[in-house]
PDB file of C-alpha atoms in Angstrom:
ATOM      1  CA  UNK A 748     189.182  29.105  80.362  1.00  0.00           C
ATOM      2  CA  UNK A 749     189.593  32.488  80.876  1.00  0.00           C
ATOM      3  CA  UNK A 750     191.441  34.398  77.932  1.00  0.00           C
ATOM      4  CA  UNK A 751     193.035  38.023  78.954  1.00  0.00           C
ATOM      5  CA  UNK A 752     193.724  40.141  75.901  1.00  0.00           C
ATOM      6  CA  UNK A 753     196.350  43.370  76.262  1.00  0.00           C
ATOM      7  CA  UNK A 754     196.586  45.921  74.317  1.00  0.00           C
ATOM      8  CA  UNK A 755     198.985  47.398  72.519  1.00  0.00           C
ATOM      9  CA  UNK A 756     201.472  44.515  71.956  1.00  0.00           C
ATOM     10  CA  UNK A 757     203.653  47.210  72.292  1.00  0.00           C
ATOM     11  CA  UNK A 758     203.757  50.616  73.229  1.00  0.00           C
ATOM     12  CA  UNK A 759     206.437  53.187  72.259  1.00  0.00           C
ATOM     13  CA  UNK A 760     206.791  55.952  74.751  1.00  0.00           C
ATOM     14  CA  UNK A 761     209.217  58.801  75.703  1.00  0.00           C
ATOM     15  CA  UNK A 762     210.919  59.022  79.535  1.00  0.00           C
ATOM     16  CA  UNK A 763     208.448  61.455  81.423  1.00  0.00           C
ATOM     17  CA  UNK A 764     205.437  60.209  79.705  1.00  0.00           C
ATOM     18  CA  UNK A 765     202.838  58.964  81.198  1.00  0.00           C
ATOM     19  CA  UNK A 766     201.819  55.354  79.851  1.00  0.00           C
ATOM     20  CA  UNK A 767     198.517  53.350  80.021  1.00  0.00           C
ATOM     21  CA  UNK A 768     198.327  49.720  79.373  1.00  0.00           C
ATOM     22  CA  UNK A 769     195.393  47.706  78.763  1.00  0.00           C
ATOM     23  CA  UNK A 770     193.866  44.360  79.759  1.00  0.00           C
ATOM     24  CA  UNK A 771     190.877  42.844  78.594  1.00  0.00           C
ATOM     25  CA  UNK A 772     188.820  39.873  79.800  1.00  0.00           C
ATOM     26  CA  UNK A 773     186.365  37.591  77.834  1.00  0.00           C
ATOM     27  CA  UNK A 774     184.284  37.270  80.921  1.00  0.00           C
ATOM     28  CA  UNK A 775     184.133  39.282  84.151  1.00  0.00           C
ATOM     29  CA  UNK A 776     186.830  38.730  86.647  1.00  0.00           C
ATOM     30  CA  UNK A 777     185.472  40.370  89.408  1.00  0.00           C
ATOM     31  CA  UNK A 778     188.738  42.759  90.422  1.00  0.00           C
ATOM     32  CA  UNK A 779     190.816  39.399  91.128  1.00  0.00           C
ATOM     33  CA  UNK A 780     193.584  40.741  88.770  1.00  0.00           C
ATOM     34  CA  UNK A 781     197.131  41.467  89.273  1.00  0.00           C
ATOM     35  CA  UNK A 782     199.925  43.015  86.609  1.00  0.00           C
ATOM     36  CA  UNK A 783     203.711  41.785  86.912  1.00  0.00           C
ATOM     37  CA  UNK A 784     206.961  43.647  84.935  1.00  0.00           C
ATOM     38  CA  UNK A 785     209.223  41.177  83.885  1.00  0.00           C
ATOM     39  CA  UNK A 786     212.754  42.253  82.273  1.00  0.00           C
ATOM     40  CA  UNK A 787     214.924  39.978  79.819  1.00  0.00           C
ATOM     41  CA  UNK A 788     216.143  37.686  81.428  1.00  0.00           C
ATOM     42  CA  UNK A 789     214.704  37.943  84.739  1.00  0.00           C
ATOM     43  CA  UNK A 790     211.593  36.288  87.103  1.00  0.00           C
ATOM     44  CA  UNK A 791     208.080  38.399  86.503  1.00  0.00           C
ATOM     45  CA  UNK A 792     208.103  40.809  89.357  1.00  0.00           C
ATOM     46  CA  UNK A 793     204.599  41.442  91.140  1.00  0.00           C
ATOM     47  CA  UNK A 794     203.665  45.069  90.569  1.00  0.00           C
ATOM     48  CA  UNK A 795     199.683  45.323  91.759  1.00  0.00           C
ATOM     49  CA  UNK A 796     197.053  42.337  93.239  1.00  0.00           C
ATOM     50  CA  UNK A 797     193.745  42.783  93.751  1.00  0.00           C
ATOM     51  CA  UNK A 798     193.390  45.033  90.845  1.00  0.00           C
ATOM     52  CA  UNK A 799     194.554  47.997  92.070  1.00  0.00           C
ATOM     53  CA  UNK A 800     196.703  47.516  94.971  1.00  0.00           C
ATOM     54  CA  UNK A 801     200.677  48.234  94.751  1.00  0.00           C
ATOM     55  CA  UNK A 802     202.626  45.245  96.332  1.00  0.00           C
ATOM     56  CA  UNK A 803     205.083  46.088  98.505  1.00  0.00           C
ATOM     57  CA  UNK A 804     207.780  47.999  97.347  1.00  0.00           C
ATOM     58  CA  UNK A 805     206.731  48.955  94.531  1.00  0.00           C
ATOM     59  CA  UNK A 806     206.634  52.989  93.535  1.00  0.00           C
ATOM     60  CA  UNK A 807     203.828  54.861  93.749  1.00  0.00           C
ATOM     61  CA  UNK A 808     204.410  56.054  89.998  1.00  0.00           C
ATOM     62  CA  UNK A 809     202.645  52.703  89.301  1.00  0.00           C
ATOM     63  CA  UNK A 810     199.306  52.925  89.808  1.00  0.00           C
ATOM     64  CA  UNK A 811     196.044  49.988  88.616  1.00  0.00           C
ATOM     65  CA  UNK A 812     192.375  50.285  88.191  1.00  0.00           C
ATOM     66  CA  UNK A 813     189.510  48.325  86.602  1.00  0.00           C
ATOM     67  CA  UNK A 814     187.151  45.383  87.403  1.00  0.00           C
ATOM     68  CA  UNK A 815     185.055  43.067  85.513  1.00  0.00           C
ATOM     69  CA  UNK A 816     186.418  42.823  82.450  1.00  0.00           C
ATOM     70  CA  UNK A 817     188.235  45.940  81.711  1.00  0.00           C
ATOM     71  CA  UNK A 818     192.207  46.518  83.515  1.00  0.00           C
ATOM     72  CA  UNK A 819     194.402  49.347  82.705  1.00  0.00           C
ATOM     73  CA  UNK A 820     197.589  49.849  84.392  1.00  0.00           C
ATOM     74  CA  UNK A 821     199.106  53.215  84.401  1.00  0.00           C
ATOM     75  CA  UNK A 822     203.326  54.080  85.168  1.00  0.00           C
ATOM     76  CA  UNK A 823     202.539  58.109  85.777  1.00  0.00           C
ATOM     77  CA  UNK A 824     206.082  59.140  84.470  1.00  0.00           C
ATOM     78  CA  UNK A 825     207.614  56.629  82.986  1.00  0.00           C
ATOM     79  CA  UNK A 826     211.290  55.865  83.688  1.00  0.00           C
ATOM     80  CA  UNK A 827     214.315  54.383  81.221  1.00  0.00           C
ATOM     81  CA  UNK A 828     214.017  51.046  83.952  1.00  0.00           C
ATOM     82  CA  UNK A 829     210.329  50.785  83.833  1.00  0.00           C
ATOM     83  CA  UNK A 830     211.399  50.002  79.543  1.00  0.00           C
ATOM     84  CA  UNK A 831     210.212  46.521  79.592  1.00  0.00           C
ATOM     85  CA  UNK A 832     207.271  43.555  79.137  1.00  0.00           C
ATOM     86  CA  UNK A 833     204.681  44.171  81.340  1.00  0.00           C
ATOM     87  CA  UNK A 834     201.707  41.053  81.977  1.00  0.00           C
ATOM     88  CA  UNK A 835     198.529  40.918  83.079  1.00  0.00           C
ATOM     89  CA  UNK A 836     196.959  37.540  85.046  1.00  0.00           C
ATOM     90  CA  UNK A 837     193.727  36.568  86.016  1.00  0.00           C
ATOM     91  CA  UNK A 838     192.655  34.255  89.414  1.00  0.00           C
ATOM     92  CA  UNK A 839     189.119  34.561  89.612  1.00  0.00           C
ATOM     93  CA  UNK A 840     188.750  31.136  87.772  1.00  0.00           C
ATOM     94  CA  UNK A 841     191.576  28.138  87.491  1.00  0.00           C
ATOM     95  CA  UNK A 842     193.312  27.781  85.037  1.00  0.00           C
ATOM     96  CA  UNK A 843     194.928  31.218  85.923  1.00  0.00           C
ATOM     97  CA  UNK A 844     195.771  33.144  82.858  1.00  0.00           C
ATOM     98  CA  UNK A 845     197.700  35.462  81.637  1.00  0.00           C
ATOM     99  CA  UNK A 846     197.761  38.439  78.843  1.00  0.00           C
ATOM    100  CA  UNK A 847     200.576  37.884  76.034  1.00  0.00           C
ATOM    101  CA  UNK A 848     202.011  40.805  77.359  1.00  0.00           C
ATOM    102  CA  UNK A 849     202.433  44.539  76.344  1.00  0.00           C
ATOM    103  CA  UNK A 850     206.326  45.510  75.422  1.00  0.00           C
ATOM    104  CA  UNK A 851     206.732  48.828  76.844  1.00  0.00           C
ATOM    105  CA  UNK A 852     209.619  50.368  74.673  1.00  0.00           C
ATOM    106  CA  UNK A 853     211.525  53.769  73.649  1.00  0.00           C
ATOM    107  CA  UNK A 854     209.911  56.189  70.830  1.00  0.00           C
TER     108      UNK A 854
ATOM    109  CA  UNK B 295     216.129  34.891 103.524  1.00  0.00           C
ATOM    110  CA  UNK B 296     212.820  33.776 101.914  1.00  0.00           C
ATOM    111  CA  UNK B 297     213.275  31.804  98.490  1.00  0.00           C
ATOM    112  CA  UNK B 298     212.947  29.059  96.119  1.00  0.00           C
ATOM    113  CA  UNK B 299     216.162  27.090  94.425  1.00  0.00           C
ATOM    114  CA  UNK B 300     215.288  24.835  91.069  1.00  0.00           C
ATOM    115  CA  UNK B 301     217.582  22.532  89.674  1.00  0.00           C
ATOM    116  CA  UNK B 302     219.843  23.175  86.819  1.00  0.00           C
ATOM    117  CA  UNK B 303     219.182  23.346  83.430  1.00  0.00           C
ATOM    118  CA  UNK B 304     218.154  20.069  81.411  1.00  0.00           C
ATOM    119  CA  UNK B 305     218.907  18.947  77.695  1.00  0.00           C
ATOM    120  CA  UNK B 306     216.888  15.946  77.492  1.00  0.00           C
ATOM    121  CA  UNK B 307     215.393  14.001  73.603  1.00  0.00           C
ATOM    122  CA  UNK B 308     212.054  13.690  72.499  1.00  0.00           C
ATOM    123  CA  UNK B 309     210.285  10.481  74.538  1.00  0.00           C
ATOM    124  CA  UNK B 310     212.554  11.184  77.400  1.00  0.00           C
ATOM    125  CA  UNK B 311     211.584  11.277  81.011  1.00  0.00           C
ATOM    126  CA  UNK B 312     212.462  14.211  83.263  1.00  0.00           C
ATOM    127  CA  UNK B 313     212.045  15.490  87.293  1.00  0.00           C
ATOM    128  CA  UNK B 314     212.813  19.013  87.684  1.00  0.00           C
ATOM    129  CA  UNK B 315     212.167  20.039  91.753  1.00  0.00           C
ATOM    130  CA  UNK B 316     212.066  23.113  93.715  1.00  0.00           C
ATOM    131  CA  UNK B 317     213.102  23.724  97.023  1.00  0.00           C
ATOM    132  CA  UNK B 318     211.626  26.610  99.262  1.00  0.00           C
ATOM    133  CA  UNK B 319     214.421  27.669 102.126  1.00  0.00           C
ATOM    134  CA  UNK B 320     213.170  30.654 104.881  1.00  0.00           C
ATOM    135  CA  UNK B 321     209.329  29.985 105.287  1.00  0.00           C
ATOM    136  CA  UNK B 322     206.874  27.425 106.342  1.00  0.00           C
ATOM    137  CA  UNK B 323     206.667  25.727 102.833  1.00  0.00           C
ATOM    138  CA  UNK B 324     203.323  23.837 103.167  1.00  0.00           C
ATOM    139  CA  UNK B 325     201.353  26.474 104.085  1.00  0.00           C
ATOM    140  CA  UNK B 326     201.641  28.377 100.932  1.00  0.00           C
ATOM    141  CA  UNK B 327     200.276  27.224  97.729  1.00  0.00           C
ATOM    142  CA  UNK B 328     202.805  26.863  95.164  1.00  0.00           C
ATOM    143  CA  UNK B 329     202.712  26.291  91.510  1.00  0.00           C
ATOM    144  CA  UNK B 330     204.858  25.681  88.132  1.00  0.00           C
ATOM    145  CA  UNK B 331     204.543  28.338  85.253  1.00  0.00           C
ATOM    146  CA  UNK B 332     206.021  27.815  81.887  1.00  0.00           C
ATOM    147  CA  UNK B 333     207.434  30.370  79.375  1.00  0.00           C
ATOM    148  CA  UNK B 334     208.322  29.137  76.132  1.00  0.00           C
ATOM    149  CA  UNK B 335     211.568  31.550  75.157  1.00  0.00           C
ATOM    150  CA  UNK B 336     210.333  34.836  73.219  1.00  0.00           C
ATOM    151  CA  UNK B 337     206.589  34.259  74.675  1.00  0.00           C
ATOM    152  CA  UNK B 338     204.301  35.015  77.295  1.00  0.00           C
ATOM    153  CA  UNK B 339     203.654  32.967  80.632  1.00  0.00           C
ATOM    154  CA  UNK B 340     201.553  29.749  81.270  1.00  0.00           C
ATOM    155  CA  UNK B 341     200.635  28.449  84.595  1.00  0.00           C
ATOM    156  CA  UNK B 342     200.524  24.440  84.223  1.00  0.00           C
ATOM    157  CA  UNK B 343     199.472  23.864  88.079  1.00  0.00           C
ATOM    158  CA  UNK B 344     199.457  24.622  91.502  1.00  0.00           C
ATOM    159  CA  UNK B 345     199.633  22.760  94.409  1.00  0.00           C
ATOM    160  CA  UNK B 346     198.362  23.033  99.080  1.00  0.00           C
ATOM    161  CA  UNK B 347     201.485  20.209  99.880  1.00  0.00           C
ATOM    162  CA  UNK B 348     199.660  20.732 103.752  1.00  0.00           C
ATOM    163  CA  UNK B 349     196.324  19.224 101.868  1.00  0.00           C
ATOM    164  CA  UNK B 350     197.688  17.729  99.085  1.00  0.00           C
ATOM    165  CA  UNK B 351     195.589  19.705  97.206  1.00  0.00           C
ATOM    166  CA  UNK B 352     196.968  19.963  93.416  1.00  0.00           C
ATOM    167  CA  UNK B 353     194.864  21.642  90.309  1.00  0.00           C
ATOM    168  CA  UNK B 354     196.358  21.478  87.250  1.00  0.00           C
ATOM    169  CA  UNK B 355     195.807  23.394  84.283  1.00  0.00           C
ATOM    170  CA  UNK B 356     193.964  21.160  81.415  1.00  0.00           C
ATOM    171  CA  UNK B 357     196.446  22.509  78.732  1.00  0.00           C
ATOM    172  CA  UNK B 358     198.860  20.181  81.223  1.00  0.00           C
ATOM    173  CA  UNK B 359     196.884  17.736  82.932  1.00  0.00           C
ATOM    174  CA  UNK B 360     197.879  14.330  81.846  1.00  0.00           C
ATOM    175  CA  UNK B 361     200.779  15.210  80.664  1.00  0.00           C
ATOM    176  CA  UNK B 362     203.054  16.622  83.348  1.00  0.00           C
ATOM    177  CA  UNK B 363     202.886  15.820  87.229  1.00  0.00           C
ATOM    178  CA  UNK B 364     203.317  17.733  89.655  1.00  0.00           C
ATOM    179  CA  UNK B 365     204.431  15.960  93.398  1.00  0.00           C
ATOM    180  CA  UNK B 366     205.485  17.291  96.730  1.00  0.00           C
ATOM    181  CA  UNK B 367     208.374  16.182  99.325  1.00  0.00           C
ATOM    182  CA  UNK B 368     207.475  18.123 102.689  1.00  0.00           C
ATOM    183  CA  UNK B 369     210.089  16.319 104.395  1.00  0.00           C
ATOM    184  CA  UNK B 370     212.594  18.280 102.316  1.00  0.00           C
ATOM    185  CA  UNK B 371     210.072  20.913 101.365  1.00  0.00           C
ATOM    186  CA  UNK B 372     210.190  20.442  97.465  1.00  0.00           C
ATOM    187  CA  UNK B 373     208.584  21.066  94.759  1.00  0.00           C
ATOM    188  CA  UNK B 374     208.619  18.284  91.407  1.00  0.00           C
ATOM    189  CA  UNK B 375     207.367  18.638  88.078  1.00  0.00           C
ATOM    190  CA  UNK B 376     207.465  15.373  85.880  1.00  0.00           C
ATOM    191  CA  UNK B 377     207.305  14.250  82.534  1.00  0.00           C
ATOM    192  CA  UNK B 378     207.079  10.636  81.506  1.00  0.00           C
ATOM    193  CA  UNK B 379     207.534  11.656  77.519  1.00  0.00           C
ATOM    194  CA  UNK B 380     209.044  14.329  76.615  1.00  0.00           C
ATOM    195  CA  UNK B 381     208.217  16.608  73.488  1.00  0.00           C
ATOM    196  CA  UNK B 382     210.477  18.996  71.325  1.00  0.00           C
ATOM    197  CA  UNK B 383     207.532  21.334  72.635  1.00  0.00           C
ATOM    198  CA  UNK B 384     208.090  21.336  76.058  1.00  0.00           C
ATOM    199  CA  UNK B 385     211.043  23.276  75.520  1.00  0.00           C
ATOM    200  CA  UNK B 386     210.748  25.780  77.650  1.00  0.00           C
ATOM    201  CA  UNK B 387     212.005  27.561  81.103  1.00  0.00           C
ATOM    202  CA  UNK B 388     209.924  26.160  83.765  1.00  0.00           C
ATOM    203  CA  UNK B 389     208.937  28.584  87.159  1.00  0.00           C
ATOM    204  CA  UNK B 390     208.165  27.430  91.031  1.00  0.00           C
ATOM    205  CA  UNK B 391     206.367  30.596  92.077  1.00  0.00           C
ATOM    206  CA  UNK B 392     205.200  30.644  95.121  1.00  0.00           C
ATOM    207  CA  UNK B 393     201.072  32.513  95.881  1.00  0.00           C
ATOM    208  CA  UNK B 394     201.452  35.326  98.846  1.00  0.00           C
ATOM    209  CA  UNK B 395     199.981  34.107 101.419  1.00  0.00           C
ATOM    210  CA  UNK B 396     197.015  36.504 102.043  1.00  0.00           C
ATOM    211  CA  UNK B 397     196.990  37.411  97.840  1.00  0.00           C
ATOM    212  CA  UNK B 398     196.697  35.686  94.662  1.00  0.00           C
ATOM    213  CA  UNK B 399     200.076  37.047  93.247  1.00  0.00           C
ATOM    214  CA  UNK B 400     203.269  35.594  93.304  1.00  0.00           C
ATOM    215  CA  UNK B 401     205.796  37.179  95.588  1.00  0.00           C
ATOM    216  CA  UNK B 402     208.498  34.364  94.789  1.00  0.00           C
ATOM    217  CA  UNK B 403     210.353  33.048  92.197  1.00  0.00           C
ATOM    218  CA  UNK B 404     212.015  30.319  91.783  1.00  0.00           C
ATOM    219  CA  UNK B 405     215.359  31.438  89.252  1.00  0.00           C
ATOM    220  CA  UNK B 406     214.010  29.464  86.226  1.00  0.00           C
ATOM    221  CA  UNK B 407     215.003  25.233  85.045  1.00  0.00           C
ATOM    222  CA  UNK B 408     215.720  25.828  80.792  1.00  0.00           C
ATOM    223  CA  UNK B 409     213.991  22.669  79.498  1.00  0.00           C
ATOM    224  CA  UNK B 410     215.527  21.653  76.019  1.00  0.00           C
ATOM    225  CA  UNK B 411     214.652  18.772  73.761  1.00  0.00           C
ATOM    226  CA  UNK B 412     216.361  18.010  70.677  1.00  0.00           C
ATOM    227  CA  UNK B 413     216.833  14.937  68.500  1.00  0.00           C
TER     228      UNK B 413
END
């Protein structure tokens, strides 16, 4: 099973800041990574698929990159509605596995 | 409207059986991979299993294989998740999730079914 490790666990930021979240896979997963945003009491929302393609309706301030074992999600200018939890997930091999999440909170 | 609608919250005792459901509408249900994702309160997300109804092709995560059964009733576009003997550690929110047609992200989620197992 591929273990996905996200860092940091918690990120304290100020609105307007550039934010970078990291995700590392325990083995190569090519570019088979998606990113989700989950707000409290809500279902996850797909942000990115194929490591770098924004899903429909996702604002341009969200971008992502990576391949192999290292992946990043960047929020270019943090908005207040972005303060929540983000998960990466690989789908290169079954079982598909999520990272443990990064919580983005206000500084 | 494309949606997945899940059955309501359940409270069960250890050892009891349970089946929860997820009904699709607004899309051709049998042509999508649809599965179950578990979220223990305050914790992360785990894929339990996924199925392609049109081909009766089901994959289980090793962590859940033998503990749960995923089934489909295509005539009513409904996915099921079943336990024969619940444990307290099965307490969680269970989401059904549709994989995108041309990409691997989940583009449609059910609203979640909370299962509480307590004596």
